[in-house]
Amino acid sequence: MTTTNHTSMLSRAFADVHAKWSWFVGLGLIFIVLGAVAAGNLLLATIVTVYYVSAGMIVAGVMQIVQSLRVKTWGGFLWWMLSGVLYTAAGVVTSMNPLLASVFLTLMLALLTVASGVARLWLGFQARTDHGWGWIVASGVVTAIAGLVFLLGWPVNSLWLLGLVLAIDLVFQGCALVGLGLRFRAA
Protein backbone atom coordinates (compact mmCIF):
# COMPACT_ATOMS: atom_id res chain seq x y z
CA MET A 1 0.00 0.00 0.00
CA THR A 2 1.39 3.35 -0.92
CA THR A 3 1.53 6.35 1.36
CA THR A 4 -1.03 8.15 -0.80
CA ASN A 5 -3.54 5.29 -0.48
CA HIS A 6 -2.96 5.13 3.26
CA THR A 7 -3.47 8.88 3.64
CA SER A 8 -6.60 8.70 1.51
CA MET A 9 -8.02 5.89 3.65
CA LEU A 10 -7.33 7.85 6.82
CA SER A 11 -8.94 10.97 5.34
CA ARG A 12 -12.09 9.01 4.44
CA ALA A 13 -12.21 7.39 7.88
CA PHE A 14 -11.82 10.75 9.61
CA ALA A 15 -14.50 12.31 7.39
CA ASP A 16 -16.83 9.43 8.21
CA VAL A 17 -16.25 9.83 11.95
CA HIS A 18 -16.57 13.62 11.69
CA ALA A 19 -19.95 13.19 9.99
CA LYS A 20 -21.15 10.92 12.81
CA TRP A 21 -19.98 13.01 15.77
CA SER A 22 -23.51 13.17 17.14
CA TRP A 23 -23.60 9.39 17.58
CA PHE A 24 -20.62 9.61 19.92
CA VAL A 25 -22.32 12.37 21.91
CA GLY A 26 -25.61 10.45 22.00
CA LEU A 27 -23.93 7.23 23.13
CA GLY A 28 -21.99 9.17 25.75
CA LEU A 29 -25.17 10.71 27.11
CA ILE A 30 -26.78 7.25 27.30
CA PHE A 31 -23.76 5.97 29.25
CA ILE A 32 -23.99 8.92 31.64
CA VAL A 33 -27.71 8.28 32.22
CA LEU A 34 -27.04 4.55 32.78
CA GLY A 35 -24.30 5.47 35.24
CA ALA A 36 -26.71 7.73 37.12
CA VAL A 37 -29.31 4.96 37.19
CA ALA A 38 -26.69 2.52 38.48
CA ALA A 39 -25.64 5.03 41.15
CA GLY A 40 -29.29 5.34 42.15
CA ASN A 41 -29.55 1.62 42.95
CA LEU A 42 -26.13 0.22 43.78
CA LEU A 43 -27.46 -3.18 44.89
CA LEU A 44 -29.17 -3.73 41.54
CA ALA A 45 -26.06 -2.48 39.72
CA THR A 46 -23.95 -4.94 41.73
CA ILE A 47 -26.22 -7.82 40.73
CA VAL A 48 -26.07 -6.73 37.07
CA THR A 49 -22.28 -6.66 37.32
CA VAL A 50 -22.20 -10.17 38.76
CA TYR A 51 -24.47 -11.45 35.97
CA TYR A 52 -22.20 -9.78 33.41
CA VAL A 53 -19.14 -11.50 34.88
CA SER A 54 -21.06 -14.77 35.06
CA ALA A 55 -22.06 -14.56 31.40
CA GLY A 56 -18.46 -13.87 30.44
CA MET A 57 -17.29 -16.91 32.40
CA ILE A 58 -19.89 -19.15 30.76
CA VAL A 59 -19.04 -17.95 27.25
CA ALA A 60 -15.30 -18.31 27.88
CA GLY A 61 -15.78 -21.79 29.36
CA VAL A 62 -17.90 -23.01 26.44
CA MET A 63 -15.38 -21.59 23.99
CA GLN A 64 -12.57 -23.40 25.80
CA ILE A 65 -14.55 -26.68 25.66
CA VAL A 66 -15.10 -26.21 21.92
CA GLN A 67 -11.42 -25.41 21.45
CA SER A 68 -10.42 -28.53 23.38
CA LEU A 69 -12.52 -30.63 21.01
CA ARG A 70 -10.80 -29.01 18.04
CA VAL A 71 -7.30 -29.84 19.31
CA LYS A 72 -7.86 -33.42 20.50
CA THR A 73 -4.47 -34.45 19.22
CA TRP A 74 -2.68 -32.24 21.76
CA GLY A 75 -1.47 -34.02 24.86
CA GLY A 76 -3.32 -31.58 27.11
CA PHE A 77 -6.82 -32.25 25.73
CA LEU A 78 -8.17 -33.50 29.05
CA TRP A 79 -6.80 -30.50 30.94
CA TRP A 80 -8.22 -28.06 28.38
CA MET A 81 -11.61 -29.79 28.57
CA LEU A 82 -11.59 -29.91 32.38
CA SER A 83 -10.61 -26.25 32.57
CA GLY A 84 -13.47 -25.28 30.23
CA VAL A 85 -15.99 -27.37 32.16
CA LEU A 86 -14.89 -25.85 35.48
CA TYR A 87 -14.97 -22.33 34.07
CA THR A 88 -18.48 -22.88 32.71
CA ALA A 89 -19.62 -24.43 36.00
CA ALA A 90 -18.20 -21.47 37.95
CA GLY A 91 -20.15 -19.11 35.69
CA VAL A 92 -23.37 -21.05 36.22
CA VAL A 93 -22.89 -21.17 40.01
CA THR A 94 -22.12 -17.44 40.01
CA SER A 95 -25.38 -16.71 38.20
CA MET A 96 -27.34 -18.91 40.60
CA ASN A 97 -26.40 -16.83 43.65
CA PRO A 98 -25.30 -13.36 42.59
CA LEU A 99 -25.22 -11.92 46.12
CA LEU A 100 -22.85 -14.60 47.38
CA ALA A 101 -20.77 -14.19 44.23
CA SER A 102 -20.62 -10.43 44.88
CA VAL A 103 -18.99 -11.16 48.24
CA PHE A 104 -16.25 -13.18 46.55
CA LEU A 105 -15.82 -10.74 43.65
CA THR A 106 -15.62 -7.79 46.04
CA LEU A 107 -12.93 -9.57 48.04
CA MET A 108 -11.00 -10.24 44.82
CA LEU A 109 -11.41 -6.58 43.78
CA ALA A 110 -10.08 -5.43 47.15
CA LEU A 111 -7.10 -7.80 47.14
CA LEU A 112 -6.18 -7.02 43.53
CA THR A 113 -6.48 -3.28 44.19
CA VAL A 114 -4.09 -3.56 47.13
CA ALA A 115 -1.71 -5.67 45.03
CA SER A 116 -1.86 -3.15 42.20
CA GLY A 117 -1.09 -0.31 44.60
CA VAL A 118 1.86 -2.18 46.09
CA ALA A 119 3.17 -2.99 42.59
CA ARG A 120 2.96 0.68 41.60
CA LEU A 121 4.77 1.68 44.77
CA TRP A 122 7.53 -0.81 44.02
CA LEU A 123 7.77 0.34 40.38
CA GLY A 124 7.80 3.98 41.44
CA PHE A 125 10.63 3.48 43.89
CA GLN A 126 12.54 1.45 41.28
CA ALA A 127 12.29 4.44 38.92
CA ARG A 128 13.59 7.03 41.44
CA THR A 129 16.18 8.22 38.95
CA ASP A 130 13.53 8.95 36.30
CA HIS A 131 11.59 12.18 36.01
CA GLY A 132 8.01 11.80 37.29
CA TRP A 133 8.60 8.79 39.50
CA GLY A 134 6.74 10.51 42.33
CA TRP A 135 3.50 10.37 40.35
CA ILE A 136 3.82 6.59 40.12
CA VAL A 137 4.41 6.39 43.88
CA ALA A 138 1.45 8.71 44.55
CA SER A 139 -0.74 6.55 42.32
CA GLY A 140 0.41 3.47 44.22
CA VAL A 141 -0.38 5.06 47.58
CA VAL A 142 -3.89 6.07 46.49
CA THR A 143 -4.60 2.67 44.95
CA ALA A 144 -3.27 0.74 47.96
CA ILE A 145 -5.31 2.89 50.36
CA ALA A 146 -8.43 2.37 48.24
CA GLY A 147 -7.85 -1.39 48.33
CA LEU A 148 -7.38 -1.33 52.10
CA VAL A 149 -10.60 0.67 52.50
CA PHE A 150 -12.36 -1.94 50.34
CA LEU A 151 -10.91 -4.71 52.54
CA LEU A 152 -11.90 -2.97 55.78
CA GLY A 153 -15.49 -2.64 54.54
CA TRP A 154 -15.70 -6.24 53.35
CA PRO A 155 -18.08 -8.16 53.34
CA VAL A 156 -20.70 -5.46 54.01
CA ASN A 157 -19.58 -3.38 51.01
CA SER A 158 -20.17 -6.40 48.76
CA LEU A 159 -23.76 -5.24 48.35
CA TRP A 160 -22.83 -1.93 46.73
CA LEU A 161 -19.14 -1.66 45.79
CA LEU A 162 -19.29 -3.47 42.45
CA GLY A 163 -22.33 -1.38 41.51
CA LEU A 164 -20.48 1.79 42.44
CA VAL A 165 -17.52 0.77 40.26
CA LEU A 166 -19.94 0.10 37.38
CA ALA A 167 -21.69 3.47 37.88
CA ILE A 168 -18.40 5.39 37.95
CA ASP A 169 -17.12 3.53 34.89
CA LEU A 170 -20.28 4.27 32.92
CA VAL A 171 -20.17 7.97 33.77
CA PHE A 172 -16.48 8.28 32.88
CA GLN A 173 -16.95 6.38 29.60
CA GLY A 174 -19.94 8.58 28.82
CA CYS A 175 -17.99 11.77 29.47
CA ALA A 176 -15.13 10.50 27.31
CA LEU A 177 -17.51 9.71 24.44
CA VAL A 178 -19.22 13.11 24.70
CA GLY A 179 -15.84 14.82 24.71
CA LEU A 180 -14.65 12.76 21.75
CA GLY A 181 -17.83 13.49 19.80
CA LEU A 182 -17.57 17.21 20.43
CA ARG A 183 -13.91 17.07 19.41
CA PHE A 184 -14.89 15.35 16.15
CA ARG A 185 -17.55 18.01 15.55
CA ALA A 186 -15.07 20.84 16.02
CA ALA A 187 -12.41 19.23 13.81
PDB file of C-alpha atoms in Angstrom:
ATOM      1  CA  MET A   1       0.000   0.000   0.000  1.00  0.00           C
ATOM      2  CA  THR A   2       1.392   3.349  -0.919  1.00  0.00           C
ATOM      3  CA  THR A   3       1.530   6.346   1.357  1.00  0.00           C
ATOM      4  CA  THR A   4      -1.026   8.153  -0.805  1.00  0.00           C
ATOM      5  CA  ASN A   5      -3.544   5.292  -0.478  1.00  0.00           C
ATOM      6  CA  HIS A   6      -2.959   5.127   3.257  1.00  0.00           C
ATOM      7  CA  THR A   7      -3.470   8.881   3.640  1.00  0.00           C
ATOM      8  CA  SER A   8      -6.598   8.702   1.505  1.00  0.00           C
ATOM      9  CA  MET A   9      -8.021   5.886   3.647  1.00  0.00           C
ATOM     10  CA  LEU A  10      -7.325   7.850   6.824  1.00  0.00           C
ATOM     11  CA  SER A  11      -8.941  10.968   5.343  1.00  0.00           C
ATOM     12  CA  ARG A  12     -12.088   9.011   4.440  1.00  0.00           C
ATOM     13  CA  ALA A  13     -12.212   7.390   7.875  1.00  0.00           C
ATOM     14  CA  PHE A  14     -11.823  10.754   9.607  1.00  0.00           C
ATOM     15  CA  ALA A  15     -14.496  12.315   7.391  1.00  0.00           C
ATOM     16  CA  ASP A  16     -16.834   9.434   8.211  1.00  0.00           C
ATOM     17  CA  VAL A  17     -16.248   9.834  11.952  1.00  0.00           C
ATOM     18  CA  HIS A  18     -16.571  13.616  11.686  1.00  0.00           C
ATOM     19  CA  ALA A  19     -19.952  13.194   9.991  1.00  0.00           C
ATOM     20  CA  LYS A  20     -21.155  10.919  12.815  1.00  0.00           C
ATOM     21  CA  TRP A  21     -19.976  13.006  15.769  1.00  0.00           C
ATOM     22  CA  SER A  22     -23.515  13.171  17.144  1.00  0.00           C
ATOM     23  CA  TRP A  23     -23.604   9.393  17.581  1.00  0.00           C
ATOM     24  CA  PHE A  24     -20.622   9.612  19.917  1.00  0.00           C
ATOM     25  CA  VAL A  25     -22.319  12.372  21.906  1.00  0.00           C
ATOM     26  CA  GLY A  26     -25.614  10.452  22.004  1.00  0.00           C
ATOM     27  CA  LEU A  27     -23.931   7.229  23.126  1.00  0.00           C
ATOM     28  CA  GLY A  28     -21.994   9.166  25.748  1.00  0.00           C
ATOM     29  CA  LEU A  29     -25.175  10.709  27.114  1.00  0.00           C
ATOM     30  CA  ILE A  30     -26.780   7.250  27.298  1.00  0.00           C
ATOM     31  CA  PHE A  31     -23.759   5.972  29.255  1.00  0.00           C
ATOM     32  CA  ILE A  32     -23.987   8.924  31.637  1.00  0.00           C
ATOM     33  CA  VAL A  33     -27.705   8.276  32.219  1.00  0.00           C
ATOM     34  CA  LEU A  34     -27.035   4.552  32.782  1.00  0.00           C
ATOM     35  CA  GLY A  35     -24.296   5.472  35.244  1.00  0.00           C
ATOM     36  CA  ALA A  36     -26.708   7.731  37.122  1.00  0.00           C
ATOM     37  CA  VAL A  37     -29.312   4.958  37.188  1.00  0.00           C
ATOM     38  CA  ALA A  38     -26.686   2.517  38.484  1.00  0.00           C
ATOM     39  CA  ALA A  39     -25.637   5.033  41.149  1.00  0.00           C
ATOM     40  CA  GLY A  40     -29.286   5.343  42.153  1.00  0.00           C
ATOM     41  CA  ASN A  41     -29.551   1.623  42.952  1.00  0.00           C
ATOM     42  CA  LEU A  42     -26.129   0.219  43.781  1.00  0.00           C
ATOM     43  CA  LEU A  43     -27.458  -3.185  44.885  1.00  0.00           C
ATOM     44  CA  LEU A  44     -29.165  -3.731  41.538  1.00  0.00           C
ATOM     45  CA  ALA A  45     -26.061  -2.482  39.719  1.00  0.00           C
ATOM     46  CA  THR A  46     -23.948  -4.941  41.732  1.00  0.00           C
ATOM     47  CA  ILE A  47     -26.222  -7.817  40.731  1.00  0.00           C
ATOM     48  CA  VAL A  48     -26.074  -6.727  37.073  1.00  0.00           C
ATOM     49  CA  THR A  49     -22.276  -6.658  37.319  1.00  0.00           C
ATOM     50  CA  VAL A  50     -22.199 -10.172  38.758  1.00  0.00           C
ATOM     51  CA  TYR A  51     -24.467 -11.453  35.972  1.00  0.00           C
ATOM     52  CA  TYR A  52     -22.202  -9.775  33.414  1.00  0.00           C
ATOM     53  CA  VAL A  53     -19.136 -11.496  34.884  1.00  0.00           C
ATOM     54  CA  SER A  54     -21.060 -14.771  35.058  1.00  0.00           C
ATOM     55  CA  ALA A  55     -22.065 -14.562  31.395  1.00  0.00           C
ATOM     56  CA  GLY A  56     -18.459 -13.868  30.439  1.00  0.00           C
ATOM     57  CA  MET A  57     -17.288 -16.906  32.397  1.00  0.00           C
ATOM     58  CA  ILE A  58     -19.888 -19.149  30.763  1.00  0.00           C
ATOM     59  CA  VAL A  59     -19.044 -17.947  27.253  1.00  0.00           C
ATOM     60  CA  ALA A  60     -15.297 -18.315  27.884  1.00  0.00           C
ATOM     61  CA  GLY A  61     -15.778 -21.793  29.359  1.00  0.00           C
ATOM     62  CA  VAL A  62     -17.904 -23.009  26.445  1.00  0.00           C
ATOM     63  CA  MET A  63     -15.379 -21.587  23.986  1.00  0.00           C
ATOM     64  CA  GLN A  64     -12.575 -23.404  25.800  1.00  0.00           C
ATOM     65  CA  ILE A  65     -14.551 -26.675  25.664  1.00  0.00           C
ATOM     66  CA  VAL A  66     -15.100 -26.211  21.917  1.00  0.00           C
ATOM     67  CA  GLN A  67     -11.419 -25.408  21.448  1.00  0.00           C
ATOM     68  CA  SER A  68     -10.416 -28.535  23.383  1.00  0.00           C
ATOM     69  CA  LEU A  69     -12.524 -30.633  21.014  1.00  0.00           C
ATOM     70  CA  ARG A  70     -10.798 -29.012  18.043  1.00  0.00           C
ATOM     71  CA  VAL A  71      -7.298 -29.844  19.312  1.00  0.00           C
ATOM     72  CA  LYS A  72      -7.858 -33.419  20.496  1.00  0.00           C
ATOM     73  CA  THR A  73      -4.469 -34.449  19.221  1.00  0.00           C
ATOM     74  CA  TRP A  74      -2.681 -32.242  21.757  1.00  0.00           C
ATOM     75  CA  GLY A  75      -1.474 -34.022  24.864  1.00  0.00           C
ATOM     76  CA  GLY A  76      -3.322 -31.583  27.113  1.00  0.00           C
ATOM     77  CA  PHE A  77      -6.815 -32.254  25.728  1.00  0.00           C
ATOM     78  CA  LEU A  78      -8.168 -33.504  29.052  1.00  0.00           C
ATOM     79  CA  TRP A  79      -6.795 -30.496  30.942  1.00  0.00           C
ATOM     80  CA  TRP A  80      -8.224 -28.063  28.384  1.00  0.00           C
ATOM     81  CA  MET A  81     -11.609 -29.793  28.566  1.00  0.00           C
ATOM     82  CA  LEU A  82     -11.590 -29.910  32.377  1.00  0.00           C
ATOM     83  CA  SER A  83     -10.613 -26.250  32.573  1.00  0.00           C
ATOM     84  CA  GLY A  84     -13.467 -25.278  30.230  1.00  0.00           C
ATOM     85  CA  VAL A  85     -15.994 -27.365  32.161  1.00  0.00           C
ATOM     86  CA  LEU A  86     -14.888 -25.855  35.482  1.00  0.00           C
ATOM     87  CA  TYR A  87     -14.968 -22.326  34.068  1.00  0.00           C
ATOM     88  CA  THR A  88     -18.484 -22.883  32.712  1.00  0.00           C
ATOM     89  CA  ALA A  89     -19.619 -24.429  35.998  1.00  0.00           C
ATOM     90  CA  ALA A  90     -18.200 -21.467  37.946  1.00  0.00           C
ATOM     91  CA  GLY A  91     -20.155 -19.110  35.691  1.00  0.00           C
ATOM     92  CA  VAL A  92     -23.370 -21.052  36.223  1.00  0.00           C
ATOM     93  CA  VAL A  93     -22.889 -21.174  40.013  1.00  0.00           C
ATOM     94  CA  THR A  94     -22.125 -17.441  40.008  1.00  0.00           C
ATOM     95  CA  SER A  95     -25.380 -16.711  38.196  1.00  0.00           C
ATOM     96  CA  MET A  96     -27.344 -18.906  40.601  1.00  0.00           C
ATOM     97  CA  ASN A  97     -26.396 -16.832  43.653  1.00  0.00           C
ATOM     98  CA  PRO A  98     -25.298 -13.357  42.591  1.00  0.00           C
ATOM     99  CA  LEU A  99     -25.223 -11.919  46.120  1.00  0.00           C
ATOM    100  CA  LEU A 100     -22.845 -14.604  47.381  1.00  0.00           C
ATOM    101  CA  ALA A 101     -20.771 -14.190  44.230  1.00  0.00           C
ATOM    102  CA  SER A 102     -20.620 -10.434  44.875  1.00  0.00           C
ATOM    103  CA  VAL A 103     -18.992 -11.160  48.242  1.00  0.00           C
ATOM    104  CA  PHE A 104     -16.250 -13.178  46.550  1.00  0.00           C
ATOM    105  CA  LEU A 105     -15.824 -10.744  43.648  1.00  0.00           C
ATOM    106  CA  THR A 106     -15.615  -7.786  46.041  1.00  0.00           C
ATOM    107  CA  LEU A 107     -12.927  -9.567  48.038  1.00  0.00           C
ATOM    108  CA  MET A 108     -10.996 -10.242  44.820  1.00  0.00           C
ATOM    109  CA  LEU A 109     -11.413  -6.583  43.779  1.00  0.00           C
ATOM    110  CA  ALA A 110     -10.077  -5.426  47.147  1.00  0.00           C
ATOM    111  CA  LEU A 111      -7.096  -7.803  47.135  1.00  0.00           C
ATOM    112  CA  LEU A 112      -6.176  -7.021  43.527  1.00  0.00           C
ATOM    113  CA  THR A 113      -6.484  -3.283  44.186  1.00  0.00           C
ATOM    114  CA  VAL A 114      -4.089  -3.555  47.134  1.00  0.00           C
ATOM    115  CA  ALA A 115      -1.710  -5.674  45.034  1.00  0.00           C
ATOM    116  CA  SER A 116      -1.864  -3.146  42.196  1.00  0.00           C
ATOM    117  CA  GLY A 117      -1.085  -0.310  44.596  1.00  0.00           C
ATOM    118  CA  VAL A 118       1.862  -2.178  46.091  1.00  0.00           C
ATOM    119  CA  ALA A 119       3.166  -2.992  42.591  1.00  0.00           C
ATOM    120  CA  ARG A 120       2.958   0.680  41.600  1.00  0.00           C
ATOM    121  CA  LEU A 121       4.773   1.678  44.765  1.00  0.00           C
ATOM    122  CA  TRP A 122       7.529  -0.809  44.018  1.00  0.00           C
ATOM    123  CA  LEU A 123       7.769   0.344  40.379  1.00  0.00           C
ATOM    124  CA  GLY A 124       7.801   3.984  41.436  1.00  0.00           C
ATOM    125  CA  PHE A 125      10.630   3.477  43.892  1.00  0.00           C
ATOM    126  CA  GLN A 126      12.539   1.454  41.280  1.00  0.00           C
ATOM    127  CA  ALA A 127      12.286   4.437  38.920  1.00  0.00           C
ATOM    128  CA  ARG A 128      13.591   7.028  41.436  1.00  0.00           C
ATOM    129  CA  THR A 129      16.178   8.220  38.947  1.00  0.00           C
ATOM    130  CA  ASP A 130      13.534   8.951  36.305  1.00  0.00           C
ATOM    131  CA  HIS A 131      11.586  12.183  36.012  1.00  0.00           C
ATOM    132  CA  GLY A 132       8.010  11.801  37.286  1.00  0.00           C
ATOM    133  CA  TRP A 133       8.604   8.785  39.505  1.00  0.00           C
ATOM    134  CA  GLY A 134       6.737  10.515  42.332  1.00  0.00           C
ATOM    135  CA  TRP A 135       3.501  10.367  40.349  1.00  0.00           C
ATOM    136  CA  ILE A 136       3.816   6.589  40.120  1.00  0.00           C
ATOM    137  CA  VAL A 137       4.407   6.391  43.881  1.00  0.00           C
ATOM    138  CA  ALA A 138       1.449   8.708  44.553  1.00  0.00           C
ATOM    139  CA  SER A 139      -0.743   6.550  42.323  1.00  0.00           C
ATOM    140  CA  GLY A 140       0.411   3.467  44.220  1.00  0.00           C
ATOM    141  CA  VAL A 141      -0.378   5.056  47.578  1.00  0.00           C
ATOM    142  CA  VAL A 142      -3.890   6.072  46.487  1.00  0.00           C
ATOM    143  CA  THR A 143      -4.596   2.668  44.952  1.00  0.00           C
ATOM    144  CA  ALA A 144      -3.266   0.739  47.962  1.00  0.00           C
ATOM    145  CA  ILE A 145      -5.308   2.895  50.361  1.00  0.00           C
ATOM    146  CA  ALA A 146      -8.433   2.370  48.245  1.00  0.00           C
ATOM    147  CA  GLY A 147      -7.847  -1.387  48.332  1.00  0.00           C
ATOM    148  CA  LEU A 148      -7.376  -1.328  52.099  1.00  0.00           C
ATOM    149  CA  VAL A 149     -10.602   0.672  52.497  1.00  0.00           C
ATOM    150  CA  PHE A 150     -12.360  -1.940  50.342  1.00  0.00           C
ATOM    151  CA  LEU A 151     -10.908  -4.706  52.542  1.00  0.00           C
ATOM    152  CA  LEU A 152     -11.904  -2.970  55.784  1.00  0.00           C
ATOM    153  CA  GLY A 153     -15.488  -2.644  54.543  1.00  0.00           C
ATOM    154  CA  TRP A 154     -15.700  -6.237  53.349  1.00  0.00           C
ATOM    155  CA  PRO A 155     -18.076  -8.164  53.338  1.00  0.00           C
ATOM    156  CA  VAL A 156     -20.696  -5.463  54.006  1.00  0.00           C
ATOM    157  CA  ASN A 157     -19.581  -3.381  51.012  1.00  0.00           C
ATOM    158  CA  SER A 158     -20.168  -6.403  48.757  1.00  0.00           C
ATOM    159  CA  LEU A 159     -23.756  -5.240  48.351  1.00  0.00           C
ATOM    160  CA  TRP A 160     -22.826  -1.925  46.729  1.00  0.00           C
ATOM    161  CA  LEU A 161     -19.136  -1.659  45.790  1.00  0.00           C
ATOM    162  CA  LEU A 162     -19.294  -3.467  42.446  1.00  0.00           C
ATOM    163  CA  GLY A 163     -22.329  -1.382  41.513  1.00  0.00           C
ATOM    164  CA  LEU A 164     -20.476   1.787  42.437  1.00  0.00           C
ATOM    165  CA  VAL A 165     -17.520   0.772  40.264  1.00  0.00           C
ATOM    166  CA  LEU A 166     -19.944   0.102  37.384  1.00  0.00           C
ATOM    167  CA  ALA A 167     -21.687   3.467  37.880  1.00  0.00           C
ATOM    168  CA  ILE A 168     -18.402   5.392  37.954  1.00  0.00           C
ATOM    169  CA  ASP A 169     -17.121   3.531  34.894  1.00  0.00           C
ATOM    170  CA  LEU A 170     -20.283   4.265  32.918  1.00  0.00           C
ATOM    171  CA  VAL A 171     -20.166   7.969  33.773  1.00  0.00           C
ATOM    172  CA  PHE A 172     -16.479   8.276  32.876  1.00  0.00           C
ATOM    173  CA  GLN A 173     -16.951   6.376  29.595  1.00  0.00           C
ATOM    174  CA  GLY A 174     -19.942   8.581  28.819  1.00  0.00           C
ATOM    175  CA  CYS A 175     -17.990  11.770  29.471  1.00  0.00           C
ATOM    176  CA  ALA A 176     -15.133  10.497  27.309  1.00  0.00           C
ATOM    177  CA  LEU A 177     -17.514   9.711  24.443  1.00  0.00           C
ATOM    178  CA  VAL A 178     -19.221  13.106  24.704  1.00  0.00           C
ATOM    179  CA  GLY A 179     -15.839  14.825  24.706  1.00  0.00           C
ATOM    180  CA  LEU A 180     -14.652  12.759  21.750  1.00  0.00           C
ATOM    181  CA  GLY A 181     -17.826  13.486  19.795  1.00  0.00           C
ATOM    182  CA  LEU A 182     -17.568  17.207  20.434  1.00  0.00           C
ATOM    183  CA  ARG A 183     -13.914  17.074  19.406  1.00  0.00           C
ATOM    184  CA  PHE A 184     -14.890  15.350  16.148  1.00  0.00           C
ATOM    185  CA  ARG A 185     -17.551  18.006  15.554  1.00  0.00           C
ATOM    186  CA  ALA A 186     -15.069  20.837  16.019  1.00  0.00           C
ATOM    187  CA  ALA A 187     -12.407  19.227  13.814  1.00  0.00           C
TER     188      ALA A 187
END
